[in-house]
Amino acid sequence: KCENRQRTGSFKLRGAHNKLRNLDPSVSFVTSSTGNHGLGCLDAMRAYGKTGKVVVLKSISSVKEKKLKDAGAELVYFDGEDCEEAEEYAKHLASERIDVEYVSPYNDMDIIAGQGTVGLEILDQLPEVEVVYVSVGGGGLMSGIASYIKAKKKSVIIVGVQPEASPVMLESIKAGLIIDYESKPTLSEGTAGGIEKGSITFDICRELVDDWVTVSEDDIRWGMDILVEEGEVVEGAAGMAVAAARIRSEKYRTKTSCVVLCGGNVSR
């Protein structure tokens, strides 16, 4: 499922459009992003006449930073190491004014519902699907896809994929609650970092994801490279999902599978 071909380079514009079109016309917004969510919000801003700011880490991917600037983003740089910290800072900025709303990149029902349209299209375009691989960071994409697919075809096996360097959602599920877990640098930077405490995505992922795969950096690179050979430029989070399908190839050998290529904003 080639979300890397979206006009903003990832699935994130789905949730952003669904959220911003429902936003009170009298308010602006602040959001935080590793890049893709911010690009989605900018696309939605133009469509619905909204204004907003995007908080990004100073370590943001140079490709995503350039795309955000080229699209006219008002960027606020946060000097931290984790996207969860940037989210907290964005919430703080929004709280300072009554006419500004914080828009979470994943902990929001409108965002999740928008991402769920990926699941709708998977079942529409591949009704015989039996296994779906989805990369997981904060869990917005997984929550949307899994909620829709499980409601329509419960037998589908939903596989969550995380980098070995930052398996925060998986480790939190093992612990039974959202935990602080040290993340290391990873090619799958779009799924790296902590999860907002109390995020609604946690329970959804815990209840609906059937199988989890963690992927090494070498395997993520393999996934990215093999897709380039097929003419698809993808970022680490998408290459990671392809690698997970290879890792699980024997287990699900006889089943019809779909891999969600969540984004393609990367330099090669």
Short mmCIF file of C-alpha atoms in Angstrom, two decimals:
data_model
loop_
_atom_site.label_atom_id
_atom_site.label_comp_id
_atom_site.label_asym_id
_atom_site.label_seq_id
_atom_site.Cartn_x
_atom_site.Cartn_y
_atom_site.Cartn_z
CA LYS A 1 0.00 0.00 0.00
CA CYS A 2 2.02 2.90 -1.39
CA GLU A 3 1.42 5.82 0.97
CA ASN A 4 4.88 7.03 -0.05
CA ARG A 5 3.20 8.22 -3.26
CA GLN A 6 0.89 10.66 -1.47
CA ARG A 7 1.46 14.29 -2.48
CA THR A 8 3.02 15.05 0.92
CA GLY A 9 5.07 11.86 0.82
CA SER A 10 3.22 9.92 3.54
CA PHE A 11 -0.10 8.77 4.97
CA LYS A 12 -0.14 11.64 7.46
CA LEU A 13 -2.21 13.99 5.31
CA ARG A 14 -5.21 11.70 5.83
CA GLY A 15 -5.44 12.35 9.55
CA ALA A 16 -4.42 15.98 9.19
CA HIS A 17 -7.23 16.70 6.74
CA ASN A 18 -9.81 14.94 8.90
CA LYS A 19 -8.68 16.89 11.98
CA LEU A 20 -8.29 20.34 10.49
CA ARG A 21 -11.56 20.28 8.56
CA ASN A 22 -13.30 19.71 11.91
CA LEU A 23 -11.31 22.38 13.76
CA ASP A 24 -13.18 25.41 15.12
CA PRO A 25 -12.83 28.15 12.45
CA SER A 26 -11.91 30.72 15.10
CA VAL A 27 -8.79 28.94 16.35
CA SER A 28 -5.33 28.25 14.99
CA PHE A 29 -3.24 25.27 16.03
CA VAL A 30 0.15 24.07 17.20
CA THR A 31 1.38 20.60 16.44
CA SER A 32 4.60 18.61 16.79
CA SER A 33 6.12 16.44 14.12
CA THR A 34 9.15 14.50 12.98
CA GLY A 35 8.22 15.89 9.55
CA ASN A 36 5.46 13.91 7.89
CA HIS A 37 2.61 15.01 10.16
CA GLY A 38 3.71 18.61 9.75
CA LEU A 39 3.64 18.26 5.96
CA GLY A 40 0.16 16.77 6.19
CA CYS A 41 -1.02 19.64 8.37
CA LEU A 42 0.37 22.21 5.92
CA ASP A 43 -1.51 20.52 3.09
CA ALA A 44 -4.71 20.64 5.15
CA MET A 45 -4.05 24.25 6.21
CA ARG A 46 -4.11 25.35 2.59
CA ALA A 47 -7.27 23.38 1.92
CA TYR A 48 -9.25 24.77 4.86
CA GLY A 49 -7.73 28.21 5.36
CA LYS A 50 -6.17 27.45 8.74
CA THR A 51 -3.06 28.85 10.42
CA GLY A 52 -0.64 27.01 12.65
CA LYS A 53 2.86 26.27 13.86
CA VAL A 54 4.88 23.06 13.75
CA VAL A 55 7.26 22.15 16.59
CA VAL A 56 10.16 20.03 15.35
CA LEU A 57 13.29 18.64 16.95
CA LYS A 58 16.51 20.37 15.95
CA SER A 59 17.64 16.92 14.77
CA ILE A 60 14.83 16.72 12.19
CA SER A 61 15.67 15.01 8.89
CA SER A 62 17.12 17.60 6.52
CA VAL A 63 14.85 16.34 3.72
CA LYS A 64 11.72 16.80 5.82
CA GLU A 65 12.91 20.17 7.14
CA LYS A 66 13.45 21.44 3.60
CA LYS A 67 10.03 20.20 2.49
CA LEU A 68 8.38 21.90 5.46
CA LYS A 69 10.16 25.19 4.77
CA ASP A 70 9.42 25.00 1.04
CA ALA A 71 5.76 24.47 1.89
CA GLY A 72 5.77 27.66 4.00
CA ALA A 73 5.76 26.11 7.47
CA GLU A 74 6.27 28.26 10.53
CA LEU A 75 8.70 26.02 12.37
CA VAL A 76 9.47 26.14 16.08
CA TYR A 77 12.66 24.27 16.91
CA PHE A 78 12.86 22.26 20.12
CA ASP A 79 16.27 21.42 21.54
CA GLY A 80 15.60 17.91 22.80
CA GLU A 81 16.24 14.29 21.91
CA ASP A 82 12.77 12.74 21.93
CA CYS A 83 9.57 13.47 20.01
CA GLU A 84 7.53 13.04 23.21
CA GLU A 85 9.36 16.05 24.69
CA ALA A 86 8.56 18.07 21.56
CA GLU A 87 4.90 17.11 21.90
CA GLU A 88 4.87 18.38 25.50
CA TYR A 89 6.44 21.65 24.38
CA ALA A 90 3.84 22.06 21.63
CA LYS A 91 1.07 21.48 24.17
CA HIS A 92 2.63 24.13 26.39
CA LEU A 93 2.67 26.65 23.53
CA ALA A 94 -0.97 25.93 22.76
CA SER A 95 -1.99 26.35 26.41
CA GLU A 96 -0.67 29.92 26.49
CA ARG A 97 -3.52 31.17 24.25
CA ILE A 98 -7.24 30.45 24.32
CA ASP A 99 -7.53 30.66 20.53
CA VAL A 100 -4.89 28.01 19.85
CA GLU A 101 -5.50 24.23 19.90
CA TYR A 102 -2.88 21.52 20.18
CA VAL A 103 -3.13 18.88 17.46
CA SER A 104 -1.50 15.58 18.38
CA PRO A 105 0.18 13.60 15.61
CA TYR A 106 -1.51 10.41 16.87
CA ASN A 107 -3.38 10.80 20.19
CA ASP A 108 -6.59 12.12 18.66
CA MET A 109 -9.71 10.34 17.40
CA ASP A 110 -10.03 12.55 14.30
CA ILE A 111 -6.41 11.82 13.38
CA ILE A 112 -6.90 8.09 13.94
CA ALA A 113 -10.11 8.04 11.91
CA GLY A 114 -8.36 9.75 9.02
CA GLN A 115 -5.53 7.22 9.07
CA GLY A 116 -8.15 4.47 9.16
CA THR A 117 -9.03 5.21 5.55
CA VAL A 118 -5.86 3.29 4.67
CA GLY A 119 -7.54 0.20 6.12
CA LEU A 120 -10.72 0.91 4.19
CA GLU A 121 -8.77 1.08 0.93
CA ILE A 122 -6.82 -2.10 1.71
CA LEU A 123 -10.03 -4.11 2.12
CA ASP A 124 -11.58 -2.44 -0.91
CA GLN A 125 -8.58 -3.06 -3.17
CA LEU A 126 -7.46 -6.41 -1.74
CA PRO A 127 -10.54 -8.06 -0.16
CA GLU A 128 -8.74 -11.41 0.08
CA VAL A 129 -6.05 -9.94 2.38
CA GLU A 130 -5.12 -12.13 5.36
CA VAL A 131 -2.11 -10.35 6.90
CA VAL A 132 -1.36 -6.61 7.13
CA TYR A 133 2.03 -5.20 8.21
CA VAL A 134 1.98 -1.71 9.75
CA SER A 135 4.87 0.29 11.20
CA VAL A 136 4.16 1.67 14.67
CA GLY A 137 5.44 4.76 16.44
CA GLY A 138 2.81 6.57 18.48
CA GLY A 139 0.25 4.19 17.04
CA GLY A 140 -2.07 6.52 15.11
CA LEU A 141 -1.73 4.70 11.79
CA MET A 142 -1.99 1.28 13.40
CA SER A 143 -4.99 2.31 15.49
CA GLY A 144 -6.88 3.55 12.45
CA ILE A 145 -6.04 0.61 10.20
CA ALA A 146 -6.55 -2.09 12.82
CA SER A 147 -9.83 -0.61 14.09
CA TYR A 148 -11.36 -0.54 10.62
CA ILE A 149 -10.05 -3.88 9.37
CA LYS A 150 -10.88 -5.80 12.55
CA ALA A 151 -14.41 -4.34 12.49
CA LYS A 152 -14.95 -5.50 8.90
CA LYS A 153 -12.86 -8.69 8.70
CA LYS A 154 -11.79 -9.92 12.12
CA SER A 155 -9.79 -12.84 10.73
CA VAL A 156 -7.11 -10.56 9.25
CA ILE A 157 -3.83 -10.84 11.16
CA ILE A 158 -2.52 -7.40 12.08
CA VAL A 159 1.27 -7.25 12.47
CA GLY A 160 2.84 -4.31 14.27
CA VAL A 161 6.41 -3.42 13.32
CA GLN A 162 8.95 -1.43 15.33
CA PRO A 163 12.71 -0.86 15.16
CA GLU A 164 14.85 -2.79 17.61
CA ALA A 165 16.35 0.60 18.49
CA SER A 166 13.02 2.07 19.64
CA PRO A 167 10.31 -0.52 20.41
CA VAL A 168 8.46 1.78 22.82
CA MET A 169 4.90 0.67 22.06
CA LEU A 170 5.78 -3.02 22.22
CA GLU A 171 7.69 -2.66 25.49
CA SER A 172 4.82 -0.64 26.93
CA ILE A 173 2.33 -3.35 25.98
CA LYS A 174 4.56 -5.94 27.63
CA ALA A 175 4.63 -3.77 30.77
CA GLY A 176 0.88 -3.19 30.74
CA LEU A 177 1.17 0.60 30.63
CA ILE A 178 2.97 3.34 28.69
CA ILE A 179 6.53 3.45 29.94
CA ASP A 180 9.61 5.58 29.43
CA TYR A 181 11.98 3.53 27.30
CA GLU A 182 15.35 4.62 26.01
CA SER A 183 15.42 4.96 22.23
CA LYS A 184 18.55 4.73 20.14
CA PRO A 185 19.14 6.30 16.72
CA THR A 186 17.34 4.45 13.94
CA LEU A 187 16.73 4.67 10.21
CA SER A 188 13.06 4.45 11.11
CA GLU A 189 13.12 7.92 12.69
CA GLY A 190 9.43 8.43 11.90
CA THR A 191 8.49 5.72 14.42
CA ALA A 192 11.13 6.51 17.05
CA GLY A 193 10.68 8.01 20.48
CA GLY A 194 8.27 7.97 23.38
CA ILE A 195 4.49 7.84 23.57
CA GLU A 196 2.30 10.46 25.23
CA LYS A 197 1.08 9.24 28.61
CA GLY A 198 -2.60 8.29 28.45
CA SER A 199 -2.57 8.00 24.65
CA ILE A 200 -5.72 6.37 23.32
CA THR A 201 -3.59 4.47 20.82
CA PHE A 202 -2.08 2.27 23.54
CA ASP A 203 -5.23 0.29 24.36
CA ILE A 204 -6.15 -0.01 20.68
CA CYS A 205 -2.75 -1.43 19.77
CA ARG A 206 -2.77 -3.73 22.79
CA GLU A 207 -6.18 -5.14 21.91
CA LEU A 208 -6.04 -5.33 18.12
CA VAL A 209 -2.46 -6.12 17.09
CA ASP A 210 -2.03 -9.89 16.75
CA ASP A 211 1.72 -10.12 16.20
CA TRP A 212 4.75 -7.89 16.72
CA VAL A 213 8.07 -7.81 14.88
CA THR A 214 11.14 -5.77 15.84
CA VAL A 215 13.59 -5.07 13.05
CA SER A 216 17.35 -4.44 13.08
CA GLU A 217 18.97 -1.48 11.35
CA ASP A 218 20.55 -3.78 8.76
CA ASP A 219 17.17 -5.23 7.89
CA ILE A 220 15.58 -1.77 7.70
CA ARG A 221 18.28 -0.75 5.22
CA TRP A 222 17.63 -3.94 3.24
CA GLY A 223 13.93 -3.08 3.05
CA MET A 224 14.67 0.41 1.79
CA ASP A 225 17.16 -0.85 -0.78
CA ILE A 226 14.98 -3.64 -2.14
CA LEU A 227 12.16 -1.17 -2.73
CA VAL A 228 14.47 1.19 -4.61
CA GLU A 229 15.22 -1.73 -6.93
CA GLU A 230 11.45 -1.90 -7.54
CA GLY A 231 11.25 1.84 -8.22
CA GLU A 232 9.83 2.89 -4.84
CA VAL A 233 11.76 5.42 -2.75
CA VAL A 234 10.75 4.95 0.88
CA GLU A 235 11.90 6.09 4.27
CA GLY A 236 13.08 3.81 7.05
CA ALA A 237 9.67 3.19 8.59
CA ALA A 238 8.40 1.78 5.29
CA GLY A 239 11.51 -0.27 4.61
CA MET A 240 11.10 -1.67 8.12
CA ALA A 241 7.62 -3.00 7.30
CA VAL A 242 8.94 -4.76 4.20
CA ALA A 243 11.74 -6.30 6.26
CA ALA A 244 9.18 -7.53 8.78
CA ALA A 245 7.28 -9.29 6.00
CA ARG A 246 10.50 -11.09 5.06
CA ILE A 247 11.12 -12.04 8.69
CA ARG A 248 7.60 -13.48 8.96
CA SER A 249 7.60 -14.98 5.44
CA GLU A 250 7.72 -18.59 6.62
CA LYS A 251 5.09 -18.13 9.33
CA TYR A 252 2.58 -16.56 6.91
CA ARG A 253 3.87 -18.26 3.75
CA THR A 254 0.44 -19.32 2.45
CA LYS A 255 -1.39 -16.10 3.31
CA THR A 256 -2.16 -13.05 1.18
CA SER A 257 -0.28 -10.17 2.74
CA CYS A 258 -0.27 -6.38 2.47
CA VAL A 259 2.63 -4.18 3.58
CA VAL A 260 1.85 -0.52 4.24
CA LEU A 261 4.63 1.68 2.83
CA CYS A 262 3.92 4.57 5.18
CA GLY A 263 6.22 7.24 3.71
CA GLY A 264 8.89 8.24 1.25
CA ASN A 265 10.41 11.48 2.54
CA VAL A 266 14.06 10.51 2.56
CA SER A 267 17.32 11.40 0.84
CA ARG A 268 19.13 8.67 -1.06
#
